[in-house]
Amino acid sequence: MARDQSALTNWSQYTALRAATAAMHMFGVDAVMKGARDVGTWMYKLDRKHRERGFENISRSMPELSEERVAQITERSMQHFLELGVEVLFTTRLVNIDTWADRIRLHNLDEAMDLLLSPRPVLMLTGHYGNWELLGYLLATFGIPVEAIARPIDNPLVNHWLTSVREHRGLKLITKWGATDRMQRVMERGGALGFIADQNAGEKGLFVPFFGRLASTYKSIGLLAMHYNAPVICGYARRLGDAFNYEIGTTDIIYPEDWQQAEDPLFYLTARYARAIEMMVRLDPEQYLWIHRRWKSRPR
């Protein structure tokens, strides 16, 4: 539930963010990202709560790693989260139909693009990995209509502004209000619908393996795919190096005939896309948001 804030608080936050954004645009994106990494280092040192949560999640997910490597991944993950915030504000300037190839390379996307250009409905899934905002933005830049589920920001002024930034090239965001009707309309007209699919779904979620532990996962994505016989594309945007350079690719595409042959189709589909997200993370664990509470809910 969004928090109620005073008008003064909303305007103060909005004004400060717009001023900071204007200041950042006086410099190049690479210089600002270096500054974000420096802030991330201080966040790692001072924010004990999130540092310890990230360390625990990584240690339990990849027990073969040394404590030194786990600490390194934890710090780099916190840096990455701040870098991502900078990149969102620079994306409209850096990515358009003429310049996208200067900073983005495509990997293993032929099959996915064929599906996205077909008249059948498609679900696109990713996790809190790399630059998840860039996926839908680039597809919209290519002229492929995409609608994505997004949680609104509590501050309505900031939410309106950032929504306009994210929708700059044609991506459409669906918030929780009226989401069911809009999702159904997208599927019925053969559109593409995007989700961040690695959020904790609470005690009523479907528990499937994720890095060797059961993680509560939303049933709605699998049910939607099954109802509309929609293929599920599991894709990622992985940063290459320290600059704004990305590889966009897929780790799996799940077709209706795959889950229709399973003993428990919903469990199979959900577990398979969770595995696909795990495969993304293993490409570069430093780019995953380890501080979020993926395993908060536990099975009875």
Tab-separated table of C-alpha atoms in Angstrom:
chain	number	residue	atom	x	y	z
A	1	MET	CA	0.000	0.000	0.000
A	2	ALA	CA	1.323	3.437	-0.900
A	3	ARG	CA	2.060	5.729	1.999
A	4	ASP	CA	0.171	9.008	2.383
A	5	GLN	CA	2.593	11.917	2.410
A	6	SER	CA	2.036	15.629	2.830
A	7	ALA	CA	2.128	17.908	-0.200
A	8	LEU	CA	5.218	19.578	1.253
A	9	THR	CA	7.042	16.244	1.500
A	10	ASN	CA	6.043	15.297	-2.033
A	11	TRP	CA	7.165	18.596	-3.521
A	12	SER	CA	10.412	18.612	-1.523
A	13	GLN	CA	11.350	15.133	-2.726
A	14	TYR	CA	10.350	15.896	-6.302
A	15	THR	CA	12.258	19.185	-6.440
A	16	ALA	CA	15.384	17.639	-4.922
A	17	LEU	CA	15.305	14.747	-7.401
A	18	ARG	CA	14.813	16.995	-10.424
A	19	ALA	CA	17.649	19.278	-9.255
A	20	ALA	CA	19.950	16.290	-8.750
A	21	THR	CA	19.039	14.955	-12.199
A	22	ALA	CA	19.799	18.309	-13.833
A	23	ALA	CA	23.168	18.393	-12.072
A	24	MET	CA	23.995	14.851	-13.212
A	25	HIS	CA	23.282	15.713	-16.830
A	26	MET	CA	26.026	18.342	-16.684
A	27	PHE	CA	28.465	15.422	-16.688
A	28	GLY	CA	28.773	12.284	-18.813
A	29	VAL	CA	26.935	9.140	-17.788
A	30	ASP	CA	30.160	7.213	-17.158
A	31	ALA	CA	31.430	9.861	-14.719
A	32	VAL	CA	28.127	9.914	-12.860
A	33	MET	CA	28.083	6.122	-12.681
A	34	LYS	CA	31.535	6.181	-11.105
A	35	GLY	CA	30.144	8.545	-8.484
A	36	ALA	CA	27.230	6.156	-7.914
A	37	ARG	CA	29.685	3.303	-7.339
A	38	ASP	CA	31.503	5.403	-4.743
A	39	VAL	CA	28.213	6.073	-2.955
A	40	GLY	CA	27.469	2.353	-3.159
A	41	THR	CA	30.746	1.605	-1.390
A	42	TRP	CA	29.759	3.891	1.481
A	43	MET	CA	26.309	2.318	1.543
A	44	TYR	CA	27.967	-1.093	1.863
A	45	LYS	CA	30.085	0.117	4.770
A	46	LEU	CA	27.366	1.988	6.665
A	47	ASP	CA	24.153	0.070	5.935
A	48	ARG	CA	24.683	-2.962	8.130
A	49	LYS	CA	21.133	-4.298	7.739
A	50	HIS	CA	21.258	-4.613	3.953
A	51	ARG	CA	24.922	-5.633	3.900
A	52	GLU	CA	24.222	-8.577	6.177
A	53	ARG	CA	21.070	-9.533	4.269
A	54	GLY	CA	22.942	-9.538	0.972
A	55	PHE	CA	25.839	-11.507	2.466
A	56	GLU	CA	23.469	-14.132	3.883
A	57	ASN	CA	21.489	-14.503	0.660
A	58	ILE	CA	24.634	-14.945	-1.432
A	59	SER	CA	26.281	-17.331	1.032
A	60	ARG	CA	23.240	-19.609	1.134
A	61	SER	CA	22.664	-19.418	-2.629
A	62	MET	CA	26.264	-20.133	-3.635
A	63	PRO	CA	27.903	-21.944	-0.692
A	64	GLU	CA	30.934	-22.821	-2.816
A	65	LEU	CA	32.131	-19.186	-2.694
A	66	SER	CA	34.661	-17.915	-0.190
A	67	GLU	CA	33.671	-15.259	2.363
A	68	GLU	CA	35.917	-12.784	0.561
A	69	ARG	CA	34.143	-13.384	-2.747
A	70	VAL	CA	30.716	-13.176	-1.094
A	71	ALA	CA	31.650	-9.815	0.453
A	72	GLN	CA	32.879	-8.602	-2.931
A	73	ILE	CA	29.620	-9.586	-4.633
A	74	THR	CA	27.571	-7.964	-1.860
A	75	GLU	CA	29.381	-4.638	-2.220
A	76	ARG	CA	29.270	-4.710	-5.998
A	77	SER	CA	25.551	-5.543	-5.935
A	78	MET	CA	24.834	-2.471	-3.799
A	79	GLN	CA	26.912	-0.345	-6.165
A	80	HIS	CA	25.022	-1.775	-9.118
A	81	PHE	CA	21.666	-0.802	-7.626
A	82	LEU	CA	22.749	2.850	-7.438
A	83	GLU	CA	24.233	2.717	-10.934
A	84	LEU	CA	20.882	1.473	-12.192
A	85	GLY	CA	19.156	4.553	-10.793
A	86	VAL	CA	21.559	6.754	-12.744
A	87	GLU	CA	21.084	4.769	-15.943
A	88	VAL	CA	17.303	5.112	-15.847
A	89	LEU	CA	17.697	8.891	-15.884
A	90	PHE	CA	20.154	8.776	-18.810
A	91	THR	CA	18.409	6.139	-20.932
A	92	THR	CA	16.254	8.553	-22.932
A	93	ARG	CA	19.387	10.447	-23.983
A	94	LEU	CA	21.531	7.399	-24.762
A	95	VAL	CA	19.111	4.956	-26.362
A	96	ASN	CA	17.169	5.749	-29.521
A	97	ILE	CA	16.679	4.076	-32.879
A	98	ASP	CA	19.899	5.587	-34.262
A	99	THR	CA	22.236	5.106	-31.278
A	100	TRP	CA	21.156	1.932	-29.467
A	101	ALA	CA	23.748	-0.251	-31.239
A	102	ASP	CA	26.567	1.922	-29.858
A	103	ARG	CA	25.899	0.658	-26.334
A	104	ILE	CA	23.786	-2.496	-26.657
A	105	ARG	CA	24.471	-5.853	-28.269
A	106	LEU	CA	21.873	-8.542	-28.853
A	107	HIS	CA	22.518	-12.189	-27.977
A	108	ASN	CA	20.374	-15.223	-28.807
A	109	LEU	CA	17.281	-13.133	-29.558
A	110	ASP	CA	16.152	-14.450	-32.962
A	111	GLU	CA	13.533	-16.842	-31.620
A	112	ALA	CA	12.250	-14.299	-29.097
A	113	MET	CA	11.915	-11.588	-31.753
A	114	ASP	CA	9.968	-13.943	-34.012
A	115	LEU	CA	7.485	-14.488	-31.185
A	116	LEU	CA	7.229	-10.791	-30.365
A	117	LEU	CA	6.499	-9.991	-34.013
A	118	SER	CA	3.900	-12.755	-34.305
A	119	PRO	CA	0.153	-12.216	-33.699
A	120	ARG	CA	0.081	-14.530	-30.657
A	121	PRO	CA	0.195	-13.258	-27.040
A	122	VAL	CA	3.582	-13.446	-25.303
A	123	LEU	CA	4.767	-13.077	-21.702
A	124	MET	CA	8.220	-11.620	-21.057
A	125	LEU	CA	9.885	-12.293	-17.709
A	126	THR	CA	13.030	-11.081	-16.026
A	127	GLY	CA	14.300	-10.639	-12.475
A	128	HIS	CA	15.889	-7.920	-10.389
A	129	TYR	CA	19.003	-8.450	-12.442
A	130	GLY	CA	21.099	-6.143	-14.624
A	131	ASN	CA	19.036	-3.279	-16.029
A	132	TRP	CA	15.544	-4.739	-16.053
A	133	GLU	CA	14.168	-1.328	-17.110
A	134	LEU	CA	16.145	-1.430	-20.356
A	135	LEU	CA	14.443	-4.527	-21.771
A	136	GLY	CA	11.013	-3.055	-22.399
A	137	TYR	CA	12.434	0.342	-23.272
A	138	LEU	CA	14.587	-1.075	-26.080
A	139	LEU	CA	11.766	-3.196	-27.502
A	140	ALA	CA	9.520	-0.131	-27.549
A	141	THR	CA	12.325	1.763	-29.308
A	142	PHE	CA	12.246	-0.952	-31.986
A	143	GLY	CA	8.531	-0.284	-32.430
A	144	ILE	CA	7.351	-3.439	-30.633
A	145	PRO	CA	4.409	-2.560	-28.348
A	146	VAL	CA	5.096	-3.760	-24.816
A	147	GLU	CA	3.136	-3.303	-21.598
A	148	ALA	CA	4.813	-4.012	-18.264
A	149	ILE	CA	3.562	-4.447	-14.723
A	150	ALA	CA	5.077	-1.843	-12.388
A	151	ARG	CA	4.575	-0.809	-8.779
A	152	PRO	CA	3.807	2.922	-8.529
A	153	ILE	CA	6.130	5.112	-6.478
A	154	ASP	CA	4.594	6.496	-3.294
A	155	ASN	CA	5.278	10.128	-4.241
A	156	PRO	CA	2.747	10.941	-7.024
A	157	LEU	CA	4.879	13.762	-8.451
A	158	VAL	CA	7.966	11.560	-8.716
A	159	ASN	CA	5.856	8.685	-9.997
A	160	HIS	CA	4.342	10.800	-12.795
A	161	TRP	CA	7.731	12.119	-13.870
A	162	LEU	CA	9.551	8.763	-13.819
A	163	THR	CA	6.632	7.108	-15.601
A	164	SER	CA	6.999	9.642	-18.424
A	165	VAL	CA	10.728	8.841	-18.578
A	166	ARG	CA	10.140	5.090	-18.691
A	167	GLU	CA	7.370	5.417	-21.304
A	168	HIS	CA	9.361	7.834	-23.486
A	169	ARG	CA	9.741	5.430	-26.437
A	170	GLY	CA	6.315	3.811	-26.252
A	171	LEU	CA	6.552	1.319	-23.370
A	172	LYS	CA	3.281	1.281	-21.406
A	173	LEU	CA	3.220	0.672	-17.652
A	174	ILE	CA	0.389	-1.099	-15.864
A	175	THR	CA	-0.040	-0.413	-12.153
A	176	LYS	CA	-2.038	-2.492	-9.704
A	177	TRP	CA	-5.171	-0.401	-10.242
A	178	GLY	CA	-7.174	-2.036	-13.019
A	179	ALA	CA	-4.241	-4.336	-13.810
A	180	THR	CA	-6.317	-7.482	-14.351
A	181	ASP	CA	-8.531	-5.964	-17.044
A	182	ARG	CA	-5.580	-4.402	-18.865
A	183	MET	CA	-3.552	-7.613	-18.781
A	184	GLN	CA	-6.472	-9.538	-20.227
A	185	ARG	CA	-6.881	-6.998	-23.023
A	186	VAL	CA	-3.175	-7.234	-23.891
A	187	MET	CA	-3.353	-11.013	-24.087
A	188	GLU	CA	-6.610	-11.042	-26.067
A	189	ARG	CA	-5.216	-8.774	-28.755
A	190	GLY	CA	-2.003	-10.817	-29.054
A	191	GLY	CA	0.282	-8.335	-27.316
A	192	ALA	CA	3.416	-8.623	-25.184
A	193	LEU	CA	3.193	-8.365	-21.401
A	194	GLY	CA	6.258	-7.953	-19.167
A	195	PHE	CA	6.840	-8.946	-15.536
A	196	ILE	CA	9.617	-8.838	-12.970
A	197	ALA	CA	9.030	-12.382	-11.789
A	198	ASP	CA	11.318	-12.923	-8.784
A	199	GLN	CA	9.364	-11.137	-6.068
A	200	ASN	CA	8.312	-12.859	-2.857
A	201	ALA	CA	4.649	-13.883	-3.170
A	202	GLY	CA	3.901	-14.510	0.494
A	203	GLU	CA	2.630	-17.621	2.203
A	204	LYS	CA	-0.014	-18.252	-0.483
A	205	GLY	CA	2.520	-18.245	-3.313
A	206	LEU	CA	3.774	-21.313	-5.129
A	207	PHE	CA	7.076	-22.487	-3.646
A	208	VAL	CA	9.589	-23.502	-6.313
A	209	PRO	CA	13.371	-24.021	-6.222
A	210	PHE	CA	15.549	-20.932	-6.598
A	211	PHE	CA	19.266	-21.285	-5.872
A	212	GLY	CA	18.665	-24.514	-4.002
A	213	ARG	CA	15.944	-23.165	-1.694
A	214	LEU	CA	12.192	-23.002	-2.071
A	215	ALA	CA	11.064	-19.452	-2.869
A	216	SER	CA	7.485	-18.192	-2.847
A	217	THR	CA	6.527	-17.232	-6.412
A	218	TYR	CA	3.361	-15.708	-7.845
A	219	LYS	CA	0.936	-18.177	-9.428
A	220	SER	CA	-0.692	-15.500	-11.591
A	221	ILE	CA	2.062	-15.438	-14.232
A	222	GLY	CA	1.835	-19.162	-14.885
A	223	LEU	CA	-1.966	-19.129	-14.814
A	224	LEU	CA	-2.037	-16.256	-17.313
A	225	ALA	CA	0.323	-18.072	-19.675
A	226	MET	CA	-1.700	-21.289	-19.398
A	227	HIS	CA	-5.054	-19.567	-19.937
A	228	TYR	CA	-3.928	-17.834	-23.140
A	229	ASN	CA	-1.467	-20.510	-24.343
A	230	ALA	CA	1.166	-17.795	-24.390
A	231	PRO	CA	4.888	-18.584	-24.764
A	232	VAL	CA	7.082	-17.246	-21.948
A	233	ILE	CA	10.307	-15.450	-22.876
A	234	CYS	CA	12.880	-15.226	-20.066
A	235	GLY	CA	15.261	-12.381	-20.898
A	236	TYR	CA	17.908	-10.185	-19.336
A	237	ALA	CA	19.941	-7.012	-19.827
A	238	ARG	CA	23.457	-7.575	-18.458
A	239	ARG	CA	25.941	-4.721	-18.062
A	240	LEU	CA	29.294	-5.242	-19.758
A	241	GLY	CA	32.064	-3.549	-17.789
A	242	ASP	CA	31.600	-0.359	-15.771
A	243	ALA	CA	30.055	1.852	-18.469
A	244	PHE	CA	26.561	2.012	-19.964
A	245	ASN	CA	27.097	-0.978	-22.246
A	246	TYR	CA	24.736	-3.947	-22.247
A	247	GLU	CA	24.090	-7.398	-23.617
A	248	ILE	CA	20.415	-8.251	-24.041
A	249	GLY	CA	19.587	-11.914	-24.403
A	250	THR	CA	17.434	-14.849	-23.312
A	251	THR	CA	18.077	-17.835	-21.065
A	252	ASP	CA	14.918	-19.779	-21.900
A	253	ILE	CA	11.695	-19.718	-23.904
A	254	ILE	CA	8.874	-21.868	-22.543
A	255	TYR	CA	6.157	-23.024	-24.944
A	256	PRO	CA	2.646	-24.323	-24.116
A	257	GLU	CA	3.544	-27.806	-25.351
A	258	ASP	CA	6.311	-27.892	-22.710
A	259	TRP	CA	4.040	-27.480	-19.692
A	260	GLN	CA	1.059	-29.300	-21.198
A	261	GLN	CA	3.031	-32.543	-21.005
A	262	ALA	CA	3.940	-32.017	-17.329
A	263	GLU	CA	2.219	-33.806	-14.453
A	264	ASP	CA	1.679	-30.451	-12.694
A	265	PRO	CA	1.713	-27.792	-15.448
A	266	LEU	CA	1.602	-24.760	-13.130
A	267	PHE	CA	4.447	-25.998	-10.943
A	268	TYR	CA	6.511	-26.979	-13.997
A	269	LEU	CA	6.072	-23.606	-15.693
A	270	THR	CA	6.775	-21.595	-12.542
A	271	ALA	CA	9.798	-23.680	-11.561
A	272	ARG	CA	11.213	-23.488	-15.075
A	273	TYR	CA	11.079	-19.712	-15.328
A	274	ALA	CA	12.549	-19.433	-11.824
A	275	ARG	CA	15.420	-21.592	-13.067
A	276	ALA	CA	15.799	-19.305	-16.097
A	277	ILE	CA	16.129	-16.294	-13.780
A	278	GLU	CA	18.727	-18.166	-11.729
A	279	MET	CA	20.663	-18.809	-14.949
A	280	MET	CA	20.666	-15.050	-15.652
A	281	VAL	CA	22.003	-14.269	-12.206
A	282	ARG	CA	24.786	-16.827	-12.532
A	283	LEU	CA	26.043	-14.991	-15.644
A	284	ASP	CA	27.170	-12.209	-13.294
A	285	PRO	CA	25.998	-12.472	-9.648
A	286	GLU	CA	27.226	-8.937	-8.935
A	287	GLN	CA	24.299	-7.540	-10.929
A	288	TYR	CA	21.530	-9.139	-8.863
A	289	LEU	CA	19.623	-7.290	-6.156
A	290	TRP	CA	20.649	-9.620	-3.334
A	291	ILE	CA	19.383	-7.249	-0.639
A	292	HIS	CA	15.720	-7.828	-1.539
A	293	ARG	CA	13.877	-10.415	0.557
A	294	ARG	CA	13.407	-13.148	-2.025
A	295	TRP	CA	13.145	-15.938	0.569
A	296	LYS	CA	11.158	-14.011	3.176
A	297	SER	CA	8.189	-16.412	3.134
A	298	ARG	CA	8.840	-20.036	4.029
A	299	PRO	CA	6.742	-23.098	3.188
A	300	ARG	CA	4.766	-24.648	6.019
